[in-house]
Every structure is written in structure tokens, then in C-alpha cells.
PDB file of C-alpha atoms in Angstrom:
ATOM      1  CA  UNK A   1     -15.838  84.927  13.238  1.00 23.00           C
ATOM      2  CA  UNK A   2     -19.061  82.916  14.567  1.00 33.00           C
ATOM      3  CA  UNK A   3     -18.760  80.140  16.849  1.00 39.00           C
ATOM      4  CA  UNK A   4     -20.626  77.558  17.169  1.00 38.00           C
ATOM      5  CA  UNK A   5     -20.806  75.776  20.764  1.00 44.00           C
ATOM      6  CA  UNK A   6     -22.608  72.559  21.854  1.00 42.00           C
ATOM      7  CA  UNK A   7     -24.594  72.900  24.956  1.00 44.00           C
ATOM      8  CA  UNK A   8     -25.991  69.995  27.367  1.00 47.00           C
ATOM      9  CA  UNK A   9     -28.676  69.120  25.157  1.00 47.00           C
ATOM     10  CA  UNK A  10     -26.445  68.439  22.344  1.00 44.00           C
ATOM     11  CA  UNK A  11     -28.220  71.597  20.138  1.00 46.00           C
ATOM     12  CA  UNK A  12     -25.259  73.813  18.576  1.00 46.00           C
ATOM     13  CA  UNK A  13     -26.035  77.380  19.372  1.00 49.00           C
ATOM     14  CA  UNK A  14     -23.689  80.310  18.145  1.00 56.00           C
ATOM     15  CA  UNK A  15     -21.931  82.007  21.150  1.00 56.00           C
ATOM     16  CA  UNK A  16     -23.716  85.342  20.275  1.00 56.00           C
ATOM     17  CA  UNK A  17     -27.130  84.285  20.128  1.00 57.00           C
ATOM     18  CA  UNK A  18     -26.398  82.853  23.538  1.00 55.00           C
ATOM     19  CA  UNK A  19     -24.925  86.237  25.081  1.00 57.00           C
ATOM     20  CA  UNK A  20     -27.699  88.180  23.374  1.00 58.00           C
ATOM     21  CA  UNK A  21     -28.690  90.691  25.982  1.00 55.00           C
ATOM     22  CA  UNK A  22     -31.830  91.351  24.128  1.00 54.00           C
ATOM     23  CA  UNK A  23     -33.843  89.223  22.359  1.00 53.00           C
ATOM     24  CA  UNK A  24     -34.115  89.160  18.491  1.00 57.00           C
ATOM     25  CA  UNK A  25     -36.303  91.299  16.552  1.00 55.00           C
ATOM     26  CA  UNK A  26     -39.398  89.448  16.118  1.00 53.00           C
ATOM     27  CA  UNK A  27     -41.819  92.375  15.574  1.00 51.00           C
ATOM     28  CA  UNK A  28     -42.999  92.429  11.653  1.00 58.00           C
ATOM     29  CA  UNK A  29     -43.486  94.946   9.757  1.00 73.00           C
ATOM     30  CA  UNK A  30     -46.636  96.893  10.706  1.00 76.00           C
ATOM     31  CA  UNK A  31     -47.332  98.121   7.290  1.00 85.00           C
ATOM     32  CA  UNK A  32     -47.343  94.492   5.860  1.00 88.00           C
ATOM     33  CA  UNK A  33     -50.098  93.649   8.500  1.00 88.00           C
ATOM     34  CA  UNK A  34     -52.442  96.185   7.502  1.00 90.00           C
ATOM     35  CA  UNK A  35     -52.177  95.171   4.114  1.00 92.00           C
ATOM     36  CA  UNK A  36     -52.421  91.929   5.053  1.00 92.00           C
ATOM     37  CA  UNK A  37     -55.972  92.789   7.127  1.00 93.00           C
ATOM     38  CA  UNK A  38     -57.328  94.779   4.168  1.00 94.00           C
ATOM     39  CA  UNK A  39     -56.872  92.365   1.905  1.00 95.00           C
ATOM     40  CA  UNK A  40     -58.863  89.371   4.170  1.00 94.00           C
ATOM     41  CA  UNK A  41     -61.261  92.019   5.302  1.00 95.00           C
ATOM     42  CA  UNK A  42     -61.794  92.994   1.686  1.00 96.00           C
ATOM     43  CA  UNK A  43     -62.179  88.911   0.947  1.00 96.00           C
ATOM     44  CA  UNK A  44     -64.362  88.777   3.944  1.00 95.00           C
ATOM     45  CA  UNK A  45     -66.924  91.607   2.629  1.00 94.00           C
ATOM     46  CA  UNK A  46     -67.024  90.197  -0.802  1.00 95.00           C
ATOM     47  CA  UNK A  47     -67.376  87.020   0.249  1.00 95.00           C
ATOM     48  CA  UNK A  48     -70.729  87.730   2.001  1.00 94.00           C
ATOM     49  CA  UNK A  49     -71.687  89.591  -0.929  1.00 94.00           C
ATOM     50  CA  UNK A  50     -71.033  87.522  -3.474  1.00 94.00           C
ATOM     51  CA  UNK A  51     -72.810  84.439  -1.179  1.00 93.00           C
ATOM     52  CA  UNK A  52     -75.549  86.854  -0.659  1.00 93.00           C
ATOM     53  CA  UNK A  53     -76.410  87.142  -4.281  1.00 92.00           C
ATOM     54  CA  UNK A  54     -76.022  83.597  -5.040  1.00 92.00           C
ATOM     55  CA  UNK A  55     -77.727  81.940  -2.374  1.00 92.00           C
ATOM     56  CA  UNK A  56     -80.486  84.794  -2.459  1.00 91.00           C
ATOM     57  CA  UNK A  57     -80.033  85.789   1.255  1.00 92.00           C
ATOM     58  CA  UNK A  58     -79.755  89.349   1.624  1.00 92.00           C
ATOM     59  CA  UNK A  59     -78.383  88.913   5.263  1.00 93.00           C
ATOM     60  CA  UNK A  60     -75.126  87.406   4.616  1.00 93.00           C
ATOM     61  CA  UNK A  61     -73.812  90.663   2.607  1.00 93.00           C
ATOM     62  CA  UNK A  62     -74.355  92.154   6.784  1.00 94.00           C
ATOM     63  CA  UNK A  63     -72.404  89.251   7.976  1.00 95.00           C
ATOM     64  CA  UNK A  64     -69.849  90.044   5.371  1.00 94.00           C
ATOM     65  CA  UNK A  65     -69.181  93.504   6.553  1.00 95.00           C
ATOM     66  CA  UNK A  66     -69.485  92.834  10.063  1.00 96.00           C
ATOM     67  CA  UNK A  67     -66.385  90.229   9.587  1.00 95.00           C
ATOM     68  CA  UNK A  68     -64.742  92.755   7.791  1.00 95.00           C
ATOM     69  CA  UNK A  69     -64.850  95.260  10.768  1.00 96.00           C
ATOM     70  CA  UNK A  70     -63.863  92.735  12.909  1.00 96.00           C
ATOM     71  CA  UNK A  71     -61.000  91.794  10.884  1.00 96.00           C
ATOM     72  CA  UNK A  72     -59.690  95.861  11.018  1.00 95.00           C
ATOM     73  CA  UNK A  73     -60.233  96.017  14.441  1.00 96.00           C
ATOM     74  CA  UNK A  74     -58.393  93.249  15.097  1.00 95.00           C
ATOM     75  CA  UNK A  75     -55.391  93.990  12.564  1.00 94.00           C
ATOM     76  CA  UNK A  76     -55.157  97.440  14.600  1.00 94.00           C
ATOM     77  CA  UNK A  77     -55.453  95.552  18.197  1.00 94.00           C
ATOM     78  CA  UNK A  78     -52.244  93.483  16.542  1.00 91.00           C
ATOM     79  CA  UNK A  79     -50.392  96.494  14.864  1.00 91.00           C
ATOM     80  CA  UNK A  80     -50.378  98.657  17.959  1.00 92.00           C
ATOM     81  CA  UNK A  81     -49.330  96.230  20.076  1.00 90.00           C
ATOM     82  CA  UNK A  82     -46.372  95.547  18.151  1.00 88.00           C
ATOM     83  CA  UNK A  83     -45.729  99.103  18.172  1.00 88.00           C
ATOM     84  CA  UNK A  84     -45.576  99.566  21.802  1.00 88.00           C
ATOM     85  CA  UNK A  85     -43.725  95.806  22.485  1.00 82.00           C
ATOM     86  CA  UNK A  86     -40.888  97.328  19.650  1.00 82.00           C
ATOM     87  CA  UNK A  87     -41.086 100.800  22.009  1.00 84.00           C
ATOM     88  CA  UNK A  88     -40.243  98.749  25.133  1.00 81.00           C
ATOM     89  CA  UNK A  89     -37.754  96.908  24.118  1.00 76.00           C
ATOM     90  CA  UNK A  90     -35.485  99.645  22.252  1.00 79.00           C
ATOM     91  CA  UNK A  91     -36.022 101.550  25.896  1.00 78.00           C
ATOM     92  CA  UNK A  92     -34.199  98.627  27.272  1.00 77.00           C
ATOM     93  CA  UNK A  93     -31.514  98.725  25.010  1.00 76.00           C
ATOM     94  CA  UNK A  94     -29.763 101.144  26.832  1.00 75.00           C
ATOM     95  CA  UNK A  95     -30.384  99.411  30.221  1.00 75.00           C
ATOM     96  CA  UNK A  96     -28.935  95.620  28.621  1.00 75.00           C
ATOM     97  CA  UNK A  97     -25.804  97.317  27.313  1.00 77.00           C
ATOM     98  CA  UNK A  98     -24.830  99.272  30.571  1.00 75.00           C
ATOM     99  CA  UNK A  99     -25.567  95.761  32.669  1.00 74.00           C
ATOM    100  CA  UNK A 100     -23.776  93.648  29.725  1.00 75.00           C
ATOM    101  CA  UNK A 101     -20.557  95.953  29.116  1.00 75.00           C
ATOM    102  CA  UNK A 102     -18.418  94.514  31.620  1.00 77.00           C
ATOM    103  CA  UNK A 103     -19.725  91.320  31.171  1.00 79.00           C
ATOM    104  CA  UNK A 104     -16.793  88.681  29.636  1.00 80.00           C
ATOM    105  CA  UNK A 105     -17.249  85.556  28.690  1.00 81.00           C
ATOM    106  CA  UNK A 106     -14.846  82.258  29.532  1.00 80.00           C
ATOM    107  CA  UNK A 107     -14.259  79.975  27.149  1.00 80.00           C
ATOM    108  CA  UNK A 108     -12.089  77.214  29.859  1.00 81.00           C
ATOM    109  CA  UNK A 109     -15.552  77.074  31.902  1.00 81.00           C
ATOM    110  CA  UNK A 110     -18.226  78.260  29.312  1.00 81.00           C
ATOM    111  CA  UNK A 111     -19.355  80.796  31.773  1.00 82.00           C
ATOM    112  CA  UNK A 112     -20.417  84.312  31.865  1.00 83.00           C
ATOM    113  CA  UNK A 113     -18.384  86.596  34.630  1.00 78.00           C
ATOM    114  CA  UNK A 114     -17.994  90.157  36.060  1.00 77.00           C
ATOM    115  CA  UNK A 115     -14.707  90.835  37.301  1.00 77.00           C
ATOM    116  CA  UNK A 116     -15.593  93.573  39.773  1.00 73.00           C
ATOM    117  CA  UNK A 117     -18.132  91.045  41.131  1.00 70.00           C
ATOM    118  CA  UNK A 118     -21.362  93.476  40.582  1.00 71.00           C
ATOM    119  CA  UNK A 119     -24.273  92.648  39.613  1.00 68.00           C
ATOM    120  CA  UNK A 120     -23.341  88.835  39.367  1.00 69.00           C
ATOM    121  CA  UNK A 121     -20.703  87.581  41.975  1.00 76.00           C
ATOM    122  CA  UNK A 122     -19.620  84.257  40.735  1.00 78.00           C
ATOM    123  CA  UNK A 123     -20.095  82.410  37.030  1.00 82.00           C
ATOM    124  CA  UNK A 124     -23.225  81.977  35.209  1.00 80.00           C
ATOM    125  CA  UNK A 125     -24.322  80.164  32.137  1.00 81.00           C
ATOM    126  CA  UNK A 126     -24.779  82.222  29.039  1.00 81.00           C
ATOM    127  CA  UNK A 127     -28.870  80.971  28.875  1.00 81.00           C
ATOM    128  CA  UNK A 128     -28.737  82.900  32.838  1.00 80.00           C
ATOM    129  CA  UNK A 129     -26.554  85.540  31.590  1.00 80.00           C
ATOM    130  CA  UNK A 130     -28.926  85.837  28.700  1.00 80.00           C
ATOM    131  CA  UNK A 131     -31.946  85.936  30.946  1.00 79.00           C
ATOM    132  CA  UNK A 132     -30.629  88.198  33.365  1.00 75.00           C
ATOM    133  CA  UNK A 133     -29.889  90.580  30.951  1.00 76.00           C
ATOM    134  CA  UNK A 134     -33.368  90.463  29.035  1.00 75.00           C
ATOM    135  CA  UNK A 135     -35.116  90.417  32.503  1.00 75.00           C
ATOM    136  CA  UNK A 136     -33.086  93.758  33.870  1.00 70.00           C
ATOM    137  CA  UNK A 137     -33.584  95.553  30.302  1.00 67.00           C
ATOM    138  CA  UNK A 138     -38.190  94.954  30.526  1.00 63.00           C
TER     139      UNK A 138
END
């Protein structure tokens, strides 16, 4: 069962979201970006072309296909640094659920705790808790 809690600024939050120890899944999917580069590159190129012909200036069909490459390049800049942000954080993984597993959570004073005292001595909020964890996973 989810539950919802309010926090200070009145914004209902579910509990596990809050104890996340790493954050969600943003990366997309890689293949939809390239798709999505070769299809505005491919707009780009014809573009220029097609302006080229109908404006009878032969140098826009170069401006075309230098947009184009720019758009690739710039699709692969994105892709691969998706792929190595998704790389570091699954490394992480393993570090967030060794520091989170004796982590418990109390509902009386909406704290995060570690009863043998390590790596957190007293109580902490689940947004510190949260960030703690993130921070110690990279």
C-alpha cells in the first residue's frame, strides 16, 4: 500500500518517492533519439534542398547538409551521454542499497534512523535521507 504524506510545504509526496535512494529513471530511450535526430536531420537536408531549388540558390542545399551533420553529431553527443549517466547510476545501485538497508523509517517523528548509529547518528528527514543516499551512491 502507497502512502501519501504531507510535508512542510503542504505538497503530498508518497513515502517511497521520498526514501528513494536513487533517483528515478529519467534516461530515454536511446534508440528513440536517434530516430528522432534522423528524422530532423533528414528535414533539415531537404529543407535546404528543396529552398535551394525554389529560391534558385544553389548554396542553401550546403547549408542543408551541414545542419544535418550537426544535428547527428549532436544526437550522438546526447545518446552517449545518456549511456554513460544510465552506467553510473546502476554502479551506484549497489552502493545506495548497502547504505539504505538498515535504514528504517519513523512514522511518530517522520524521520529517517539507523539503529546502530552508523553512518547517520541521530534522525534525518527523508529529503536528507534521500540526498544522502543519492550523494554516497555518485
Amino acid at each position: 500500500m502507497v502512502e501519501a504524506r504531507t510535508d512542510g510545504g503542504e505538497r503530498r509526496e508518497d513515502l517511497t518517492t521520498k526514501l528513494a535512494s536513487a533517483p528515478k529513471d529519467t534516461t530515454g530511450n536511446g534508440c528513440m533519439h536517434v530516430v528522432e535526430g534522423i528524422v530532423l536531420a533528414l528535414a533539415a537536408g531537404l529543407a535546404g534542398k528543396y529552398f535551394a531549388d525554389e529560391r534558385d540558390l544553389p548554396w542553401l542545399t550546403a547549408v542543408g547538409v551541414v545542419v544535418a551533420v550537426l544535428i547527428v553529431v549532436a544526437t550522438i553527443a546526447i545518446v552517449r551521454g545518456e549511456n554513460r549517466d544510465a552506467r553510473r547510476a546502476q554502479e551506484g545501485a549497489a552502493r545506495a542499497a548497502a547504505l539504505t538497508a538498515e535504514a528504517r523509517y519513523c512514522y511518530t517523528c517522520q524521520g529517517v534512523f539507523y539503529p546502530s548509529g552508523h553512518p547517520s547518528p541521530g534522525i534525518v528527514t527523508p529529503e536528507q535521507f534521500r540526498r544522502h543516499a543519492q550523494t554516497a551512491a555518485g
